[in-house]
Amino acid sequence: MNREVRVRFAPSPTGALHIGGVRTALYNYLFARKMGGKFLLRIEDTDQTRFVPGAEEYIKEALDWLGIAPDESPWNPGACGPYRQSERKPMYMQYALDLVEKGHAYYAFDTSEELDAMRERLTAARVVSPQYNSITRTQMKNSLTLPEDEVKARLASGEPYVIRIKIPRKEEVRLNDMIRGWVMVHSNTLDDKVLMKSDGMPTYHLANIVDDHLMGITHVIRGEEWLPSAPLHVLLYKYFGWEDTMPQFAHLPLLLKPDGNGKLSKRDADKHGFPVFPMDWTDPNTGDKVIGFREAGYLPDAFLNFLAFLGWNPGDHREIFNLDELVQAFSIERIGKSGTKFDINKAKWYNEQYLRSKSDEELAAYLIADLEKEGLTVSLDKAAQIAAIMKERATFPADLWREGRFMLVAPTQFDEAVSSKKWNQEAVTVLTTYKSKLEVSQEALTAESAKALLEQAASDNEIKFGKVMQAVRLAVTGVGAGPDLMAVFVIIGKDELIKRIAFALDTLHVQS
């Protein structure tokens, strides 16, 4: 292929962008960048009844958040605009009429009642899939069955009509899919799809082919759900005389439920408590709100890395790829044919890896932002210290505050499950001695000096150091587990450490 590679992502603005759509956008972006081509975004809004306000802006914001903004779009137009199908409406009729003139399409005047009656007749005759096709069209009200003068009269009178493609009988339609190989379908299984609706708007099938041709699209990378439509699209390219520039097709595997049984849906997300949308979305019609990966605390790079592996792999054991590395490694040939199970635990694992790869100062910014929401302030240096000891225990940036709160706010309550088992006279004795040693110590508190004093307090009372460690942690943090305790002591400082021990000794009681 000597042409510039041009691919497109063509969502409909009917609500929040599903994770499957985001993956499609990502694969198109990666392929375009790998091939030195262009990535386009086209809004397919031919069905105005399904248009949802805010959905278009949501799509833009999601792609911007992930760093995969298109080269050409409604917001960044190129030479092939407009990039909304509703704004291209005037051009489609001429292409539909061209097909009628060539004998590859026809006018159909059937009313909805007549179409229902046709389906009922076929159902009564035990036809499994009642269709308007090469057989049934001969019994319907269209320009193939009506006299030419009657057709002209109906058109002239303004009678509602649609334009349908004329599918040939007994013809094999073939396409070589880049993922699935040769796909062959017999035309007898296809129906005469509507190309132009009675309201003058094109259907997806016509608009899609015309737009891809006019925009110079060289590769159509889209979801598996469009594979049944591909033979029809191949016929349209043939009938228009565009076979030489017909794009190559690649139909992506489905994203499956966590158990592998069926396509991943919003219902699965609600059931299992994980997101399937890139960002939060509130339905403007119902007010229903769904949570997104961004607001749930997923980092954009981690989310992209996770998404890339839902159907593709590099062919080796590597799992961590930044966007540039994904571009270099990506190939359509490495995309599998089978559906891919959605594993939210793997998404969390990716988030942990990317979180841990960030500097302490970068993570400190997240912590400071969360503290500001609580009306608290902390120095960048102290926030970075907290981040340093918490990041190995964090899955999301919010965990730094959620799990490390005790380093900034003294506990007022203590884990009862721990105190009932570990708060005993030995713990009280060691902590009382430890507090006294801290109060008279002139040495700067370091992790080493804090531990040495604690070990000495235990030794002075002939108590094994390990027996009281959980009780010491409880006294200072309020819980029985957490990051390195001596590092915590250094962060909160000696004066605060003494206060916390004193409060625990006054508050907690040894159970007899």
XYZ file of N, CA, C and O in Angstrom, residues 142-315:
696
model
N -42.235 -1.873 -3.955
C -40.979 -1.194 -4.226
C -40.787 -0.979 -5.715
O -41.597 -1.434 -6.542
N -39.720 -0.301 -6.076
C -39.507 0.056 -7.486
C -39.095 -1.138 -8.334
O -38.989 -1.003 -9.558
N -38.889 -2.281 -7.720
C -38.607 -3.503 -8.481
C -39.894 -4.201 -8.895
O -39.902 -4.979 -9.857
N -40.970 -3.950 -8.160
C -42.242 -4.631 -8.436
C -43.299 -3.703 -9.031
O -44.239 -4.179 -9.689
N -43.175 -2.408 -8.824
C -44.169 -1.453 -9.314
C -43.788 -0.950 -10.714
O -42.592 -0.872 -11.050
N -44.757 -0.578 -11.510
C -44.463 0.009 -12.824
C -43.671 1.296 -12.674
O -43.817 2.033 -11.685
N -42.861 1.611 -13.654
C -41.981 2.766 -13.575
C -42.755 4.068 -13.405
O -42.358 4.936 -12.620
N -43.875 4.207 -14.117
C -44.631 5.451 -14.003
C -45.262 5.612 -12.624
O -45.396 6.730 -12.104
N -45.645 4.488 -12.007
C -46.197 4.556 -10.657
C -45.125 4.955 -9.646
O -45.389 5.729 -8.716
N -43.930 4.433 -9.832
C -42.815 4.800 -8.944
C -42.561 6.304 -9.036
O -42.421 6.992 -8.017
N -42.534 6.832 -10.264
C -42.297 8.264 -10.450
C -43.401 9.091 -9.807
O -43.148 10.143 -9.210
N -44.635 8.611 -9.951
C -45.767 9.333 -9.380
C -45.697 9.349 -7.850
O -45.971 10.373 -7.209
N -45.337 8.225 -7.270
C -45.222 8.156 -5.806
C -44.121 9.102 -5.312
O -44.285 9.796 -4.299
N -43.015 9.113 -6.017
C -41.911 9.992 -5.626
C -42.319 11.455 -5.766
O -42.027 12.286 -4.893
N -43.000 11.767 -6.860
C -43.403 13.143 -7.113
C -44.423 13.643 -6.095
O -44.454 14.839 -5.760
N -45.245 12.727 -5.589
C -46.280 13.114 -4.630
C -45.735 13.323 -3.216
O -46.463 13.781 -2.338
N -44.470 12.953 -3.015
C -43.872 13.104 -1.686
C -44.177 11.950 -0.751
O -44.015 12.075 0.471
N -44.631 10.826 -1.319
C -44.910 9.655 -0.486
C -43.612 9.191 0.197
O -42.555 9.134 -0.434
N -43.683 8.869 1.483
C -42.474 8.417 2.192
C -41.882 7.151 1.557
O -42.626 6.262 1.118
N -40.582 7.096 1.512
C -39.899 5.919 0.980
C -38.536 5.769 1.653
O -38.025 6.704 2.278
N -37.982 4.591 1.506
C -36.593 4.350 1.882
C -35.875 3.820 0.650
O -36.514 3.387 -0.318
N -34.573 3.874 0.685
C -33.773 3.260 -0.376
C -33.046 2.067 0.218
O -32.346 2.198 1.222
N -33.253 0.909 -0.398
C -32.626 -0.334 0.069
C -31.580 -0.813 -0.926
O -31.712 -0.614 -2.139
N -30.541 -1.450 -0.403
C -29.562 -2.086 -1.273
C -30.179 -3.342 -1.884
O -30.991 -4.031 -1.246
N -29.829 -3.617 -3.113
C -30.329 -4.802 -3.794
C -29.271 -5.904 -3.705
O -28.315 -5.934 -4.485
N -29.448 -6.771 -2.714
C -28.479 -7.858 -2.502
C -28.661 -8.912 -3.589
O -29.790 -9.332 -3.870
N -27.572 -9.343 -4.224
C -27.695 -10.353 -5.284
C -28.039 -11.728 -4.719
O -27.757 -12.017 -3.554
N -28.650 -12.552 -5.535
C -28.950 -13.920 -5.126
C -27.777 -14.828 -5.494
O -27.122 -14.656 -6.515
N -27.497 -15.788 -4.626
C -26.520 -16.840 -4.906
C -25.154 -16.286 -5.304
O -24.588 -16.636 -6.332
N -24.646 -15.409 -4.448
C -23.300 -14.871 -4.689
C -22.487 -14.984 -3.400
O -23.002 -14.739 -2.315
N -21.241 -15.383 -3.540
C -20.367 -15.495 -2.375
C -19.604 -14.195 -2.171
O -18.977 -13.681 -3.091
N -19.706 -13.650 -0.954
C -19.006 -12.406 -0.625
C -17.817 -12.753 0.263
O -17.968 -13.431 1.286
N -16.640 -12.260 -0.136
C -15.403 -12.619 0.589
C -14.678 -11.359 1.051
O -14.676 -10.346 0.361
N -14.065 -11.462 2.237
C -13.135 -10.411 2.655
C -12.024 -11.042 3.473
O -12.241 -12.045 4.172
N -10.844 -10.473 3.371
C -9.686 -10.988 4.090
C -9.453 -10.107 5.315
O -8.847 -9.042 5.217
N -9.958 -10.563 6.455
C -9.822 -9.801 7.697
C -8.403 -9.950 8.237
O -7.835 -11.054 8.253
N -7.824 -8.841 8.706
C -6.432 -8.860 9.161
C -6.241 -9.699 10.415
O -5.115 -10.126 10.711
N -7.309 -9.945 11.153
C -7.223 -10.743 12.379
C -7.748 -12.150 12.157
O -7.150 -13.131 12.610
N -8.843 -12.275 11.396
C -9.533 -13.553 11.278
C -9.255 -14.309 9.987
O -9.728 -15.441 9.824
N -8.525 -13.676 9.087
C -8.278 -14.340 7.812
C -9.488 -14.210 6.896
O -10.306 -13.301 7.042
N -9.617 -15.129 5.959
C -10.699 -15.044 4.983
C -12.043 -15.324 5.633
O -12.221 -16.308 6.339
N -12.981 -14.419 5.383
C -14.361 -14.563 5.841
C -15.234 -14.646 4.591
O -15.156 -13.782 3.713
N -16.048 -15.695 4.496
C -16.900 -15.898 3.327
C -18.350 -16.014 3.762
O -18.670 -16.762 4.685
N -19.227 -15.264 3.116
C -20.654 -15.261 3.439
C -21.450 -15.385 2.145
O -21.129 -14.735 1.145
N -22.497 -16.215 2.158
C -23.350 -16.350 0.979
C -24.396 -15.249 1.003
O -24.999 -14.968 2.041
N -24.624 -14.633 -0.136
C -25.529 -13.489 -0.195
C -26.962 -13.859 0.181
O -27.752 -12.987 0.566
N -27.330 -15.130 0.069
C -28.680 -15.549 0.448
C -28.959 -15.328 1.942
O -30.124 -15.320 2.356
N -27.894 -15.174 2.737
C -28.078 -14.958 4.182
C -28.210 -13.477 4.522
O -28.467 -13.120 5.671
N -28.024 -12.600 3.521
C -28.057 -11.156 3.758
C -29.423 -10.581 3.385
O -30.094 -11.083 2.480
N -29.805 -9.516 4.069
C -31.063 -8.847 3.740
C -30.791 -7.528 3.030
O -29.662 -7.021 3.036
N -31.822 -6.996 2.414
C -31.707 -5.733 1.689
C -31.781 -4.576 2.695
O -32.842 -4.003 2.940
N -30.649 -4.245 3.279
C -30.609 -3.209 4.309
C -31.054 -1.853 3.759
O -30.807 -1.523 2.594
N -31.694 -1.081 4.618
C -32.044 0.294 4.271
C -30.762 1.125 4.243
O -29.944 1.064 5.162
N -30.589 1.910 3.169
C -29.431 2.800 3.048
C -29.808 4.240 3.365
O -29.041 4.959 3.996
N -30.991 4.659 2.883
C -31.504 5.996 3.186
C -32.862 5.855 3.846
O -33.750 5.168 3.330
N -33.011 6.512 5.009
C -34.274 6.429 5.749
C -35.283 7.428 5.206
O -34.931 8.345 4.446
N -36.514 7.279 5.620
C -37.585 8.137 5.105
C -37.421 9.595 5.538
O -38.001 10.492 4.931
N -36.624 9.835 6.598
C -36.392 11.218 7.039
C -35.248 11.893 6.303
O -34.854 13.023 6.619
N -34.691 11.186 5.311
C -33.608 11.759 4.523
C -32.229 11.555 5.112
O -31.234 12.013 4.541
N -32.164 10.875 6.250
C -30.865 10.591 6.870
C -30.365 9.229 6.404
O -31.151 8.286 6.254
N -29.060 9.100 6.194
C -28.521 7.797 5.809
C -28.469 6.864 7.014
O -28.404 7.317 8.158
N -28.487 5.587 6.767
C -28.216 4.635 7.836
C -26.710 4.520 8.016
O -25.923 5.028 7.203
N -26.325 3.833 9.082
C -24.902 3.641 9.370
C -24.179 3.074 8.162
O -23.072 3.504 7.819
N -24.788 2.086 7.503
C -24.092 1.349 6.446
C -23.679 2.257 5.285
O -22.531 2.213 4.827
N -24.596 3.087 4.819
C -24.251 3.971 3.701
C -23.282 5.061 4.137
O -22.251 5.284 3.486
N -23.616 5.748 5.221
C -22.781 6.864 5.668
C -21.365 6.392 5.987
O -20.379 7.067 5.657
N -21.267 5.244 6.602
C -19.974 4.691 6.992
C -19.072 4.482 5.781
O -17.899 4.882 5.776
N -19.623 3.857 4.730
C -18.817 3.553 3.542
C -18.454 4.837 2.793
O -17.298 5.025 2.389
N -19.424 5.713 2.620
C -19.160 6.961 1.899
C -18.114 7.797 2.634
O -17.166 8.310 2.029
N -18.281 7.914 3.932
C -17.341 8.726 4.711
C -15.944 8.125 4.713
O -14.943 8.847 4.580
N -15.852 6.812 4.904
C -14.531 6.181 4.896
C -13.834 6.400 3.559
O -12.623 6.646 3.500
N -14.606 6.330 2.477
C -14.016 6.545 1.153
C -13.552 7.986 0.990
O -12.408 8.247 0.582
N -14.431 8.933 1.316
C -14.092 10.342 1.117
C -12.983 10.816 2.048
O -12.244 11.750 1.721
N -12.854 10.165 3.215
C -11.816 10.546 4.167
C -10.518 9.772 3.956
O -9.566 9.926 4.715
N -10.499 8.937 2.927
C -9.265 8.213 2.588
C -8.864 7.173 3.612
O -7.666 6.897 3.791
N -9.844 6.559 4.288
C -9.541 5.555 5.319
C -8.947 4.311 4.662
O -9.522 3.744 3.729
N -7.804 3.895 5.171
C -7.099 2.739 4.584
C -7.303 1.454 5.381
O -7.158 0.365 4.837
N -7.617 1.588 6.669
C -7.813 0.414 7.531
C -8.991 0.687 8.466
O -9.041 1.754 9.090
N -9.908 -0.256 8.528
C -11.053 -0.142 9.436
C -10.840 -1.138 10.572
O -10.940 -2.354 10.384
N -10.490 -0.597 11.737
C -10.249 -1.424 12.929
C -11.419 -1.174 13.868
O -11.571 -0.080 14.417
N -12.265 -2.175 14.060
C -13.493 -1.985 14.818
C -13.870 -3.279 15.535
O -13.250 -4.323 15.347
N -14.910 -3.222 16.337
C -15.313 -4.349 17.160
C -15.913 -5.496 16.371
O -16.441 -5.315 15.268
N -15.848 -6.663 16.972
C -16.365 -7.885 16.353
C -17.852 -7.795 16.028
O -18.342 -8.463 15.106
N -18.582 -6.948 16.768
C -20.020 -6.847 16.539
C -20.352 -6.329 15.136
O -21.475 -6.483 14.660
N -19.353 -5.724 14.467
C -19.577 -5.225 13.109
C -19.207 -6.243 12.039
O -19.426 -5.988 10.843
N -18.700 -7.387 12.412
C -18.314 -8.397 11.423
C -19.494 -8.854 10.555
O -19.330 -9.003 9.336
N -20.693 -9.068 11.116
C -21.822 -9.467 10.255
C -22.180 -8.430 9.193
O -22.774 -8.772 8.162
N -21.827 -7.167 9.437
C -22.115 -6.101 8.464
C -21.038 -5.988 7.394
O -21.264 -5.337 6.357
N -19.890 -6.596 7.625
C -18.759 -6.426 6.711
C -19.059 -6.889 5.281
O -18.677 -6.199 4.326
N -19.746 -8.030 5.059
C -20.055 -8.433 3.675
C -20.889 -7.382 2.935
O -20.657 -7.113 1.752
N -21.857 -6.783 3.635
C -22.650 -5.714 3.029
C -21.751 -4.549 2.638
O -21.899 -3.968 1.546
N -20.802 -4.206 3.505
C -19.903 -3.090 3.225
C -18.994 -3.401 2.036
O -18.708 -2.520 1.208
N -18.567 -4.648 1.932
C -17.754 -5.056 0.780
C -18.553 -4.886 -0.515
O -18.032 -4.393 -1.529
N -19.837 -5.278 -0.485
C -20.691 -5.121 -1.669
C -20.860 -3.649 -2.028
O -20.847 -3.280 -3.216
N -20.996 -2.800 -1.022
C -21.151 -1.370 -1.300
C -19.900 -0.797 -1.979
O -20.007 -0.012 -2.930
N -18.727 -1.179 -1.504
C -17.502 -0.726 -2.165
C -17.480 -1.187 -3.624
O -17.096 -0.436 -4.535
N -17.921 -2.411 -3.849
C -17.951 -2.966 -5.205
C -18.931 -2.192 -6.082
O -18.612 -1.810 -7.219
N -20.133 -1.934 -5.555
C -21.166 -1.273 -6.340
C -20.826 0.184 -6.636
O -21.225 0.730 -7.667
N -20.110 0.827 -5.739
C -19.690 2.206 -5.980
C -18.487 2.282 -6.929
O -18.135 3.354 -7.408
N -17.840 1.150 -7.141
C -16.651 1.148 -7.983
C -15.401 1.552 -7.235
O -14.438 2.047 -7.827
N -15.412 1.309 -5.934
C -14.290 1.728 -5.083
C -13.462 0.537 -4.582
O -12.766 0.663 -3.570
N -13.544 -0.568 -5.248
C -12.848 -1.770 -4.759
C -11.340 -1.557 -4.613
O -10.718 -2.094 -3.699
N -10.769 -0.771 -5.517
C -9.312 -0.583 -5.487
C -8.843 0.180 -4.248
O -7.681 0.057 -3.846
N -9.726 0.972 -3.670
C -9.347 1.752 -2.482
C -10.099 1.277 -1.235
O -10.092 1.972 -0.214
N -10.738 0.118 -1.313
C -11.448 -0.412 -0.149
C -10.461 -0.651 0.987
O -9.392 -1.231 0.786
N -10.773 -0.179 2.192
C -9.832 -0.373 3.308
C -9.707 -1.833 3.705
O -10.587 -2.662 3.409
N -8.626 -2.143 4.372
C -8.480 -3.462 4.979
C -9.255 -3.471 6.293
O -9.274 -2.474 7.017
N -9.869 -4.611 6.592
C -10.686 -4.722 7.794
C -9.973 -5.524 8.874
O -9.269 -6.498 8.583
N -10.181 -5.107 10.120
C -9.684 -5.861 11.282
C -10.773 -5.783 12.350
O -11.064 -4.698 12.868
N -11.385 -6.924 12.645
C -12.478 -6.955 13.624
C -11.966 -7.496 14.951
O -11.532 -8.644 15.054
N -12.011 -6.636 15.965
C -11.410 -6.925 17.269
C -12.258 -7.905 18.072
O -13.490 -7.885 17.983
N -11.619 -8.737 18.896
C -12.372 -9.695 19.718
C -13.185 -8.989 20.792
O -12.871 -7.862 21.208
N -14.215 -9.662 21.261
C -15.074 -9.101 22.300
C -14.350 -9.007 23.637
O -13.434 -9.791 23.923
N -14.776 -8.045 24.452
C -14.376 -8.019 25.860
C -15.434 -8.803 26.625
O -16.628 -8.475 26.541
N -15.011 -9.809 27.364
C -15.947 -10.723 28.017
C -16.100 -10.428 29.504
O -15.251 -9.780 30.123
N -17.175 -10.926 30.076
C -17.386 -10.851 31.518
C -16.218 -11.530 32.232
O -15.509 -12.346 31.625
N -16.008 -11.228 33.515
C -14.891 -11.853 34.242
C -14.891 -13.377 34.197
O -13.821 -13.990 34.213
N -16.074 -13.995 34.123
C -16.113 -15.463 34.053
C -16.047 -15.986 32.626
O -16.063 -17.196 32.399
N -15.971 -15.066 31.657
C -15.840 -15.478 30.262
C -17.144 -15.805 29.573
O -17.152 -16.117 28.380
N -18.260 -15.705 30.300
C -19.556 -16.070 29.723
C -20.325 -14.837 29.262
O -21.107 -14.262 30.008
N -20.078 -14.420 28.048
C -20.816 -13.296 27.481
C -20.052 -11.993 27.476
O -18.998 -11.847 28.097
N -20.611 -11.041 26.756
C -19.982 -9.740 26.560
C -20.057 -8.898 27.836
O -21.069 -8.874 28.528
N -18.977 -8.194 28.132
C -18.907 -7.323 29.303
C -19.914 -6.183 29.168
O -20.004 -5.536 28.120
N -20.669 -5.937 30.234
C -21.696 -4.905 30.183
C -21.663 -4.048 31.448
O -20.994 -4.375 32.429
N -22.443 -2.963 31.406
C -22.573 -2.105 32.578
C -23.179 -2.884 33.745
O -22.834 -2.651 34.906
N -24.067 -3.810 33.435
C -24.694 -4.611 34.492
C -23.638 -5.408 35.266
O -23.722 -5.551 36.486
N -22.629 -5.911 34.562
C -21.544 -6.650 35.224
C -20.761 -5.722 36.143
O -20.362 -6.114 37.237
N -20.551 -4.495 35.677
C -19.825 -3.524 36.488
C -20.593 -3.224 37.768
O -20.019 -3.172 38.857
N -21.889 -3.017 37.630
C -22.717 -2.734 38.807
C -22.706 -3.915 39.777
O -22.633 -3.731 40.995
N -22.762 -5.111 39.217
C -22.823 -6.325 40.038
C -21.535 -6.539 40.822
O -21.552 -6.895 42.007
N -20.406 -6.342 40.156
C -19.108 -6.647 40.768
C -18.401 -5.420 41.353
O -17.345 -5.557 41.976
N -18.955 -4.242 41.118
C -18.385 -3.044 41.716
C -17.114 -2.536 41.071
O -16.217 -2.051 41.758
N -17.016 -2.631 39.742
C -15.857 -2.058 39.062
C -16.344 -1.206 37.890
O -17.460 -1.374 37.395
N -15.527 -0.264 37.420
C -15.946 0.600 36.310
C -15.777 -0.077 34.956
O -14.935 -0.964 34.790
N -16.589 0.338 33.984
C -16.387 -0.080 32.594
C -16.395 1.143 31.670
O -16.486 1.004 30.462
N -16.298 2.324 32.263
C -16.239 3.559 31.498
C -14.973 4.318 31.902
O -14.516 4.214 33.045
N -14.370 5.079 31.003
C -13.112 5.768 31.345
C -13.274 6.833 32.423
O -12.373 7.036 33.226
N -14.449 7.506 32.446
C -14.669 8.591 33.395
C -16.093 8.500 33.941
O -16.940 7.810 33.378
N -16.333 9.223 35.007
C -17.694 9.306 35.544
C -18.651 9.824 34.477
O -18.279 10.642 33.624
N -19.886 9.344 34.541
C -20.904 9.801 33.598
C -22.242 9.865 34.315
O -22.624 8.938 35.023
N -22.933 10.975 34.138
C -24.287 11.127 34.651
C -25.235 11.257 33.478
O -25.090 12.165 32.648
N -26.178 10.341 33.390
C -27.137 10.361 32.292
C -28.024 11.603 32.431
O -28.700 11.768 33.450
N -28.030 12.477 31.422
C -28.810 13.713 31.546
C -30.317 13.483 31.554
O -31.083 14.360 31.970
N -30.753 12.330 31.075
C -32.184 12.052 31.015
C -32.707 11.397 32.295
O -33.793 11.721 32.767
N -31.914 10.475 32.857
C -32.377 9.733 34.039
C -31.719 10.186 35.330
O -32.218 9.907 36.417
N -30.556 10.862 35.209
C -29.810 11.249 36.404
C -28.958 10.140 36.967
O -28.236 10.325 37.955
N -29.014 8.941 36.351
C -28.208 7.809 36.813
C -26.723 8.113 36.624
O -26.310 8.630 35.582
N -25.924 7.771 37.633
C -24.492 8.046 37.578
C -23.694 6.751 37.617
O -24.034 5.832 38.359
N -22.674 6.695 36.784
C -21.763 5.552 36.802
C -20.357 6.066 37.060
O -20.000 7.171 36.655
N -19.565 5.261 37.738
C -18.197 5.662 38.073
C -17.249 5.279 36.952
O -17.447 4.276 36.247
N -16.218 6.105 36.767
C -15.236 5.848 35.727
C -13.890 5.455 36.309
O -13.634 5.620 37.499
N -13.024 4.931 35.459
C -11.682 4.541 35.890
C -10.914 5.740 36.441
O -10.176 5.614 37.413
N -11.078 6.906 35.818
C -10.327 8.084 36.271
C -10.679 8.441 37.704
O -9.791 8.613 38.548
N -11.991 8.541 37.981
C -12.425 8.937 39.306
C -12.205 7.835 40.334
O -12.127 8.099 41.542
N -12.109 6.598 39.873
C -11.830 5.486 40.787
C -10.365 5.450 41.203
O -9.987 4.678 42.091
N -9.532 6.278 40.562
C -8.132 6.381 40.969
C -7.137 5.719 40.041
O -5.955 5.591 40.390
N -7.579 5.322 38.843
C -6.643 4.695 37.901
C -5.854 5.771 37.164
O -6.414 6.785 36.724
N -4.568 5.552 37.031
C -3.693 6.476 36.306
C -3.864 6.237 34.810
O -4.003 5.090 34.378
N -3.863 7.286 33.991
C -4.109 7.100 32.553
C -3.119 6.148 31.889
O -3.520 5.325 31.060
N -1.835 6.227 32.245
C -0.841 5.328 31.639
C -1.096 3.875 32.030
O -0.935 2.968 31.209
N -1.475 3.664 33.279
C -1.763 2.300 33.742
C -3.001 1.754 33.052
O -3.040 0.586 32.640
N -4.020 2.588 32.921
C -5.261 2.173 32.260
C -4.995 1.816 30.798
O -5.493 0.803 30.289
N -4.203 2.633 30.109
C -3.864 2.349 28.706
C -3.108 1.034 28.575
O -3.380 0.232 27.677
N -2.143 0.819 29.454
C -1.344 -0.406 29.427
C -2.242 -1.627 29.627
O -2.161 -2.621 28.895
N -3.124 -1.543 30.620
C -4.088 -2.620 30.879
C -4.980 -2.857 29.662
O -5.194 -3.998 29.229
N -5.470 -1.772 29.082
C -6.388 -1.857 27.956
C -5.723 -2.501 26.742
O -6.333 -3.313 26.035
N -4.463 -2.137 26.504
C -3.750 -2.676 25.341
C -3.664 -4.197 25.383
O -3.722 -4.870 24.347
N -3.566 -4.735 26.583
C -3.408 -6.185 26.729
C -4.742 -6.936 26.734
O -4.762 -8.153 26.881
N -5.843 -6.226 26.578
C -7.144 -6.888 26.470
C -7.391 -7.275 25.016
O -8.186 -6.691 24.293
N -6.649 -8.272 24.567
C -6.796 -8.753 23.194
C -5.501 -8.790 22.414
O -5.399 -9.473 21.398
N -4.502 -8.040 22.865
C -3.195 -7.984 22.179
C -2.109 -8.387 23.145
O -2.242 -8.233 24.366
N -1.017 -8.938 22.608
C 0.174 -9.187 23.432
C 1.402 -8.998 22.563
O 1.340 -9.154 21.337
N 2.548 -8.670 23.171
C 3.753 -8.376 22.386
C 4.506 -9.614 21.910
O 5.488 -9.493 21.177
N 4.071 -10.801 22.353
C 4.754 -12.012 21.935
C 5.897 -12.413 22.834
O 6.625 -13.365 22.527
